[in-house]
Amino acid sequence: MSQYQSTSRYTGGSSISTTGRSSGLKVSSYSGLEASRLSPVPKRAKPTYLAVDKENQIIGYVVPIFRGSEEFATGFSDTEEARVRNTSAHMARRDLFTRGLEMERSEVISRKEAIRESAERISLTKTIHEHEEHFKHMNEDSLMHAPEFVIKPRSHTVWEKQCVRLHCTVSGWPEPRVVWYKNNVSIDPLANPGKYKLESRYGVHSLEINRCDFDDTAQYHVSAMNSKGELSAYASVVVKSRFHQDSKRLKTFNLCFSTHIVDNFGVSFGREGETMSLGCTVIIYPALHRYQPDVQWYRDDVLLSPSKWHHMHWSGDRATLTLTHLNKEDEGLYTLRVSTKSGYETYSAYVFVRDADAELEGAPGAPLDVRCLDANKDYIIVTWKQPAVDGGSSILGYFVDRCEIGTTHWIQCNDTPVKFARFPVTGLVEGRSYSFRVRAVNKSGMSRPSRVSEPVAAMDPADRARMRGSTSAPWTGQIIVTEEEPAEGVVPGRPRELQVTEATKNYVVLSWNPPGEKGLEGVMYYVEKCVSGTDSWQRVNTEIPVRSPRFALFDLAEGKSYSFRVRCCNSAGVGEPSDPTEATTVGDKLDIPSAPGKVIPTRNTDTSVVVSWEASRDARELVGYYIEGSVVGSNVWEPCNNKPVNATRFICHGLMTGEKYVFRVRAVNAAGISQFSQESEAVEVKAAIGGGIPHASPSPPYGITVLECVHDSMVLAWKQPNFIGGADITGYFVDYREVIDGVPGKWHEANIKSISERAYRVSDLKENKKYQFQVRAANMAGVGIPSLPSDTFLCEEWTIAVPGPPHDLLLRDVRNDSLVLLWKPPVYQGRDPVSGYYIDIKEADAPEEAWRGVNNKATEKTYFKINNLNEGETYVFRVRAQNKAGVGKTSDITEPVPALTKPGTKEIVVNVDDDGVISLNFECCDLKPDSKFVWSKNYEEITDTSRLSVETKGNKSKAVFNTPAEEDIGIYSCLVTHTDGASSSYNLNEEELKKLLEISHEHKFPIIPLKSELAVEMLEKGKVRFWLQAEKMSANGKIDYVFNDNALSQGEKYKMNFDKNSGVIEMIMDSLTPADEGTFTFQLQDGKATNQSSLVLIGDVFKELQKESEFQRKEWFRKQGPHFIEYLGYEVTPECCVILKCKVGNIKKETTALWSKDGREIKSDQHLGFTEGVLKLEIAQISKKDSGVYEVVLKDDRGKDTSTLNLTDQGFKDLMNQVFTFIANSSTPLKITSTDKGIRLYTFVSYYNDLLQTISRNIMDAAIAFSDRIKSGVVGDQLWLQITEPTEKDMGKYAIEFHDGKGGLRRTVELCGQGETVFSAAIAEKNRARVAGGLPDVVTIQEGKALCLTCNISGDPAPEVTWLKNDREITSDDHCILKFESGKFASFTITAVNTSDTGKYSILVKNKYGTESGDFTVSVFIPEEAGTFWHQFYSQTTDTKTCLKQVDWIDTMLRYRK
C-alpha cells in the first residue's frame, strides 16, 4: 500500500505520528493544548480533494479533515476533554516510566476515537458541501469563464532513460484548447514518433516523455485558451545520470570503466507455476571496492520493479532476476542493463512460458493479461487476452471470477461463457476493491485460471484521478484528510461531444465532455435512452446521478437500436439535454481480424527460425499474433509463443536441428482469434550463412543522385537494390550528414516513417552547406544495411532555366529487336513546364561519343518503345527533358541490357469468351512464390477497378474489361514481380477495339454458322427435299420448321431429319401441290445461339419446281423397266467417223433394241448382254444421204422405252460442223512450194469431205477470185492454191479458212517480200539441171559382156555432164565410152566388162540453176560364182523396194539379151 501525506500541517510543542496499519491509513495528530501555541490557519484560495504521493502523482480522492479551532483546544465535548486528560496522564507517565507499554496502548485508543469522530463529522460536512456546490453551479451567470488550472503541472527530476509524465487539470467554458511547449516551442508528437505522447481525458491533460535523455532537460509550459482568455502554467524537467554521484567521487581519479557481461543466460523455456532464475556475471574493470553499478532488468523494453513476481539481486559480480511464479504474462524479451559512468552494457534473451498441464485432457490453456479496462461505482469492465492453445477444439467462451480484497473467496460473475474478451462485472459494492481472474472453456472442460489482476476499487471515477493514462487507478481504501471550501454554482449547460465509445451485445459505454462554464463543481449527470424510431426518452440512472463523464449501460435488448443523450445537473437545477447520439445497434461491433498474409520463414540458427508475415488487413484493436510451427509431414502444430506479439516478425526458438518446418500465423483481438494464414514454405532448421537474419533484408540501394535543390532542402533519387531479400521492399530510410572541410559529421535520420517511392525530399538543411546521404531498404524481415555514402552535394538553390534530370528509369518488354523505356518526370521543372523528352542510346561498351538520339521529335509521354535493336547487342539508355528554355540535364544511365527475348517469354493474348467478355491474358512460366501480376494502362498501375477487373489464378492473370469503350483505348502492360523482367504490352487502338466489340457482340448474341443456306432439290419419284447444313451444332440443338408462319411437324406429308454429325437438316415432301406455294423457313437454336434460313417458292419458280417434281416422278416409273440412262446422241471420232450411241439400263436377256431411220428399221440387236449398257451405230463416211431421224426402241415384258435423234436440217448441220471441226483441227500449217508453173500454197488434212467449206483470202482479207492463173483444188488429202507466173501483185498474206458453224479455223502464210524470190525459185526449179531417169540403182553383169546405160538429161541452158567412179572423175576411152547427145541423152558404155569395173558410178549434171546427180552400182560376176553374185547383190541392196526393182530390171535385161 502506498503511503500518503496530509495536506494540512500544524505546529506544536511536540508531535507524534502514528500509522494505522490495520486500516491502511496514515493520519497526523498533534497534542498541543494551548491556543497560543497553535499556528494560525492559512487562507487557501480553493480546496482540493485529490490525493498525491511523494512525487505529487495523483492517486486517489482526499476526504477533508476538520480545521483547527479554539473549540478543539478548549475541549468541545466531554469525550474530547477525557481524551485530553488521558493524553496528559499518559504523557506524564511516559516521562516518568520512559514511555511504557501502557502509555502506548492508551495513545492508540485515543487516536482511534478521535479519527472516528472526525470521519463522521467530515462525512456530514462533505454531503452539505456537495449540495451547496451543486446548487451554486446551477447559476447561469457562471457558465462561461476563462481557463483555470485546477491542478498545475509540477517540476520533475528523473533519471536518464526513465519516463516522465506532466499532467494538469483545466476547467473553463467553452472547453479550453490545450497546447504543450518545450522552451517556448510547441511540441508535435508526429515530428518525433514514440518520444512524446499527449492525452486529454475529461479535463485532465498530460504530456508523457518517453525514455528521457539529457536533451529533454528544459522548461515546459502548458497553455489553455478559449474565447474568455488564456492561461499558462510552467514546470521544469531535469534529467540526471544514474551514475552522477559516483562520477563525482571518481572524477578525481579520472577512471574509465570497462564492463563485460559474461556467463549469460540463454533462450529459456519454462512452464506455468515454475520458478525461473536468470543471471549474468558482470565484470567491471577496474574493480573498485564498494562501487556498485546501476543494474536494471527490462521485459520487452519495460523496466521491471521488485514485486512478489520479480525478485532482483546483485551480489557484487552477478546480477540475478528470479521469476517466483511463472505465468504466460512473464514471456518476453528480458534485458539486463548495467550502467557505469563510462556507459552501459546490455544483454538480452527471450523467455518462453508454456502452459501448465491441463487438469482435464483437451482443456484449453489459461487466458492471460487480465486487466480492468474501466471502473465505476457499480461496474468494472474486465478485459483479457485469449490463449494460444485451445486444447484441440474451439474455445466456447470464458468465465470471469472476482474476489474481494481481504478475502480468499472467488465468485463466478457470468452464468454462461462469453466469447468476447471483455466483460462488465456488476453487482459490486461501492468503495470496495476487487481482483479478477478468467478461465477458458471448451467441450473438453475448463482451463486453469489466469493470473490474478491488480486490485481495483468500485467507485465513481470522479472520486479519484487516473494515473498514466490508465482508465482505472487502484483504490486502496485510504482516506486522506484535507480542508474543504464550498463554491457557488450555476445551472450547467449541455454536455458536449457525446459519443458511443464501445458497444457490445452485453453493454454500451458512453463518454462526453462536461460543459465549459465556470462554477461546475458538483456537476452530475443523468443518462437517457430512446429506442430508435420513437420519441420516448427514458432516464437510465433515476436514483443517483453520475459524476464521471463516462457511463456504461446494461440490460439493453440485443439487436435493437438505441439513441442516447445526457443532462447535467447540480444544486441549481437540471440543464438541457445534449445532442442525441446516432442510432446504435446493440451487438458486438468489433469483428474478428482477417487472417494474416503471406508467411516467410528465414533460417537463423541451428535451433531457431525467423518468421515474418504480412499484417492482417483492416484489423481493429489488434492485440497481437500467435505463431505455430509443425515438422513437415507430422501434421502436429505446436505454439511458438504463448503471449501475443505486436510485431510482424518473430524468432521461433526451440526447434530441432535439421528438421524442416512450416509455419502459420493468426491474429488476435477482443472479438476472437482469426483464421490461420496460409502455411509457409518449408524451411530447414540450420544456421544461415553469414548470420542468417540480415540476409532476409534487402541489400543496399545505390546510385544516389540529386533531382532538385533549394536553399534548405534537396530531393534525392536512388536505384532499387539488386537483392530485395526474402520479401517485397516495403520502404526506404534516408540518412544525411554534414561535411565540413571534407570531414563528415554524424548521421541523422531524414525520415522516421518509411517511404515507398525511390525519391525523397530531405528538409531542414543549411544553405551553402555540403551533405552526404545514405539510403536503407526495408522489408518484412527488417531494415537492410545502408548504402555507401553518396557523393558530396552542395545545398544551394538551382536557378537554371532548363529542367532537371528525369529519374527512376525502368526497362520493360525486352525483346530481340525492341524494348520499352519508362521514366519519371524531373522534380525540378526549370523556368517553364516540361514539354517533352528525348531518349539517347548507345552500346554498353561504346565510348561516350557514341551516344545518339532515338527520337528526333520530343515525346510528351514518360514511356517510349525503342525498335530496330540488334539481337544480342547490349545497350544503355538515358533521357533528357526539355522546356521552352532548352534541353536539361541527362538522367542517370540505365543498367546495361541485352536485346534478347528470354526463353519462355509470353505475350499478352486478347480473348473474347462465349459471353462476349473481352479480356487480356498473360501467362508467366517463371513464376515465383512471391510473384504478383501488376497490370498497367499506359504504364501506370491500374488501381481503379471500375473499368478493368483483374483475376489471377496460378501462373495466369486475366484483365477483364467491364464495359469496353473508347476511354479504354491505350497501351496495356503486365509485369510479373520477382521474375527476371517478365512483362508484355498490348496496344489497344481504336481499330482493334472496334474489331473486338464486333466479336464480343457476336459472342453475346451468337449466330449458328451455316455452311449452306436453305435449298431445294429433287429426289427420285419426284420427292422434294428442303435442306441446309450448319457448321456445328450440339446434340441439344433444336430446329423449328415453318411454312408461311405456321409450324410444321413430322407426319405423312413431311419427313424431318437432323444429322448431328454432319449438321445437315432436311425436310422431305413426296410431292408439291398448289397449296405448297409460299415461304419455307428453318429456325435453328443451340443454347443461346440462333439462326434461320428461308426459301421463297412462289410464281414461276414454284411452277417450275412443281413441273420438275412431276417429271421426276414419271421418270422413276420409266426406269422400272428397260430404259435409256443416256438418250440417243452422236460422237465424232478423230477419223471423222460418226457414232450414234445411247446408254441403257435395267436390261435383261429378253430385252431387245430396234434401230430405225425415218421409220425404217436399219439394225436390230437381239439378246443384249447385261454388261454392255451402250448401244452404237457407226457411220463411216457421212454424207448428205445420211441425214434423217434415227430412233432406238428398248422393250421386254416389263415395258419399253424410246429414244429419238433428229439429224435433219439443223441437226445434220450441227453434226457436220463437228466433223468440219475435226477436219480443220487436223490441217497442217499452210506451206509454199515452187513448181515449174509458179507457186503453190498447200495444206494436208486427215480426212476430206465434199461438204467441207473453205475460203482462200489474200492480204486484203478478201476472198480470192479464181481464174486460169489462180486455181485451187484437192488432191487426195491435200488442199492447194496454185498461182501461175506470180507477180509482185501476188505478194501478201494468204489464208485458208475452215467453217464449222462456230469460230472455225484459219491457216495463214506470208508472201510479203518473197514474190520475186519465189518466182526466181520457180524458174530455177524449171530450168535447173536434172537427171530425168533411165539409170538403175544396181547393175549386175557377167564378165566379158558389154554394158550400155542411157539416161535423160534436162536443163536450160544445157547442163555439163561428168561421170564418176568411186567419187573419181573418169574420162571416155576405148574401154569406157562416154557420150552426151543433143543436150538430152547421156550414155555410158563399157565394151567388155571385167571384175575391175565393179564399183559405184555417178553422173553429175550442172548448170547455173542447179546441180543434180544420179548413182548406180556395177557388179561383175563370173558364171561359176553366181552364188557369190547374189550374195553381193543382196548385201549391197538393203532396201527391199530397191531390191525388187533391181530384180525386175535384171530380169528385163536378161530377156532383152535373149
mmCIF file of N, CA and C in Angstrom, residues 504-535:
data_model
loop_
_atom_site.group_PDB
_atom_site.id
_atom_site.type_symbol
_atom_site.label_atom_id
_atom_site.label_comp_id
_atom_site.label_asym_id
_atom_site.label_seq_id
_atom_site.Cartn_x
_atom_site.Cartn_y
_atom_site.Cartn_z
ATOM 1 N N THR A 504 -21.017 -3.527 -27.231
ATOM 2 C CA THR A 504 -21.047 -4.973 -27.394
ATOM 3 C C THR A 504 -22.477 -5.436 -27.146
ATOM 4 N N LYS A 505 -22.680 -6.730 -27.257
ATOM 5 C CA LYS A 505 -24.028 -7.230 -27.015
ATOM 6 C C LYS A 505 -24.377 -7.229 -25.530
ATOM 7 N N ASN A 506 -23.366 -7.016 -24.642
ATOM 8 C CA ASN A 506 -23.610 -7.023 -23.200
ATOM 9 C C ASN A 506 -23.729 -5.620 -22.612
ATOM 10 N N TYR A 507 -23.097 -4.640 -23.235
ATOM 11 C CA TYR A 507 -23.121 -3.296 -22.659
ATOM 12 C C TYR A 507 -22.763 -2.281 -23.729
ATOM 13 N N VAL A 508 -23.050 -1.012 -23.405
ATOM 14 C CA VAL A 508 -22.693 0.121 -24.246
ATOM 15 C C VAL A 508 -22.069 1.175 -23.340
ATOM 16 N N VAL A 509 -20.927 1.718 -23.721
ATOM 17 C CA VAL A 509 -20.231 2.724 -22.936
ATOM 18 C C VAL A 509 -20.363 4.063 -23.646
ATOM 19 N N LEU A 510 -20.810 5.067 -22.875
ATOM 20 C CA LEU A 510 -20.926 6.441 -23.379
ATOM 21 C C LEU A 510 -19.843 7.286 -22.751
ATOM 22 N N SER A 511 -19.376 8.270 -23.498
ATOM 23 C CA SER A 511 -18.446 9.263 -22.949
ATOM 24 C C SER A 511 -18.805 10.617 -23.525
ATOM 25 N N TRP A 512 -18.508 11.646 -22.777
ATOM 26 C CA TRP A 512 -18.822 13.003 -23.215
ATOM 27 C C TRP A 512 -17.881 13.976 -22.529
ATOM 28 N N ASN A 513 -17.909 15.196 -22.958
ATOM 29 C CA ASN A 513 -17.139 16.266 -22.340
ATOM 30 C C ASN A 513 -18.089 17.129 -21.517
ATOM 31 N N PRO A 514 -17.678 17.511 -20.315
ATOM 32 C CA PRO A 514 -18.574 18.338 -19.489
ATOM 33 C C PRO A 514 -18.714 19.730 -20.073
ATOM 34 N N PRO A 515 -19.725 20.467 -19.632
ATOM 35 C CA PRO A 515 -19.854 21.864 -20.087
ATOM 36 C C PRO A 515 -18.639 22.672 -19.663
ATOM 37 N N GLY A 516 -18.383 23.729 -20.397
ATOM 38 C CA GLY A 516 -17.178 24.512 -20.131
ATOM 39 C C GLY A 516 -17.394 25.716 -19.250
ATOM 40 N N GLU A 517 -18.581 25.876 -18.658
ATOM 41 C CA GLU A 517 -18.820 27.079 -17.867
ATOM 42 C C GLU A 517 -18.104 27.017 -16.523
ATOM 43 N N LYS A 518 -17.981 28.179 -15.913
ATOM 44 C CA LYS A 518 -17.420 28.239 -14.568
ATOM 45 C C LYS A 518 -18.438 27.713 -13.567
ATOM 46 N N GLY A 519 -17.909 27.452 -12.393
ATOM 47 C CA GLY A 519 -18.778 27.060 -11.304
ATOM 48 C C GLY A 519 -19.431 25.723 -11.499
ATOM 49 N N LEU A 520 -18.709 24.789 -12.068
ATOM 50 C CA LEU A 520 -19.288 23.483 -12.344
ATOM 51 C C LEU A 520 -18.929 22.463 -11.274
ATOM 52 N N GLU A 521 -18.424 22.937 -10.119
ATOM 53 C CA GLU A 521 -18.147 21.994 -9.046
ATOM 54 C C GLU A 521 -19.454 21.336 -8.626
ATOM 55 N N GLY A 522 -19.369 19.998 -8.442
ATOM 56 C CA GLY A 522 -20.553 19.280 -8.025
ATOM 57 C C GLY A 522 -21.496 18.920 -9.148
ATOM 58 N N VAL A 523 -21.094 19.116 -10.390
ATOM 59 C CA VAL A 523 -21.952 18.764 -11.515
ATOM 60 C C VAL A 523 -22.044 17.246 -11.631
ATOM 61 N N MET A 524 -23.279 16.768 -11.824
ATOM 62 C CA MET A 524 -23.540 15.348 -12.034
ATOM 63 C C MET A 524 -24.381 15.200 -13.307
ATOM 64 N N TYR A 525 -24.592 13.957 -13.692
ATOM 65 C CA TYR A 525 -25.189 13.732 -14.998
ATOM 66 C C TYR A 525 -26.287 12.679 -14.909
ATOM 67 N N TYR A 526 -27.331 12.921 -15.724
ATOM 68 C CA TYR A 526 -28.379 11.937 -15.935
ATOM 69 C C TYR A 526 -28.257 11.428 -17.379
ATOM 70 N N VAL A 527 -28.341 10.120 -17.558
ATOM 71 C CA VAL A 527 -28.251 9.488 -18.873
ATOM 72 C C VAL A 527 -29.640 9.019 -19.269
ATOM 73 N N GLU A 528 -30.008 9.312 -20.527
ATOM 74 C CA GLU A 528 -31.317 8.926 -21.034
ATOM 75 C C GLU A 528 -31.138 8.117 -22.322
ATOM 76 N N LYS A 529 -32.055 7.186 -22.533
ATOM 77 C CA LYS A 529 -32.010 6.339 -23.740
ATOM 78 C C LYS A 529 -33.358 6.402 -24.435
ATOM 79 N N CYS A 530 -33.344 6.079 -25.732
ATOM 80 C CA CYS A 530 -34.558 6.099 -26.537
ATOM 81 C C CYS A 530 -34.422 5.035 -27.614
ATOM 82 N N VAL A 531 -35.443 4.195 -27.751
ATOM 83 C CA VAL A 531 -35.449 3.198 -28.813
ATOM 84 C C VAL A 531 -35.613 3.909 -30.150
ATOM 85 N N SER A 532 -34.791 3.555 -31.133
ATOM 86 C CA SER A 532 -34.826 4.222 -32.436
ATOM 87 C C SER A 532 -36.212 4.101 -33.050
ATOM 88 N N GLY A 533 -36.638 5.219 -33.650
ATOM 89 C CA GLY A 533 -37.952 5.250 -34.268
ATOM 90 C C GLY A 533 -39.040 5.763 -33.361
ATOM 91 N N THR A 534 -38.711 6.012 -32.091
ATOM 92 C CA THR A 534 -39.691 6.563 -31.146
ATOM 93 C C THR A 534 -39.142 7.856 -30.573
ATOM 94 N N ASP A 535 -40.005 8.590 -29.872
ATOM 95 C CA ASP A 535 -39.608 9.836 -29.195
ATOM 96 C C ASP A 535 -39.706 9.700 -27.685
#
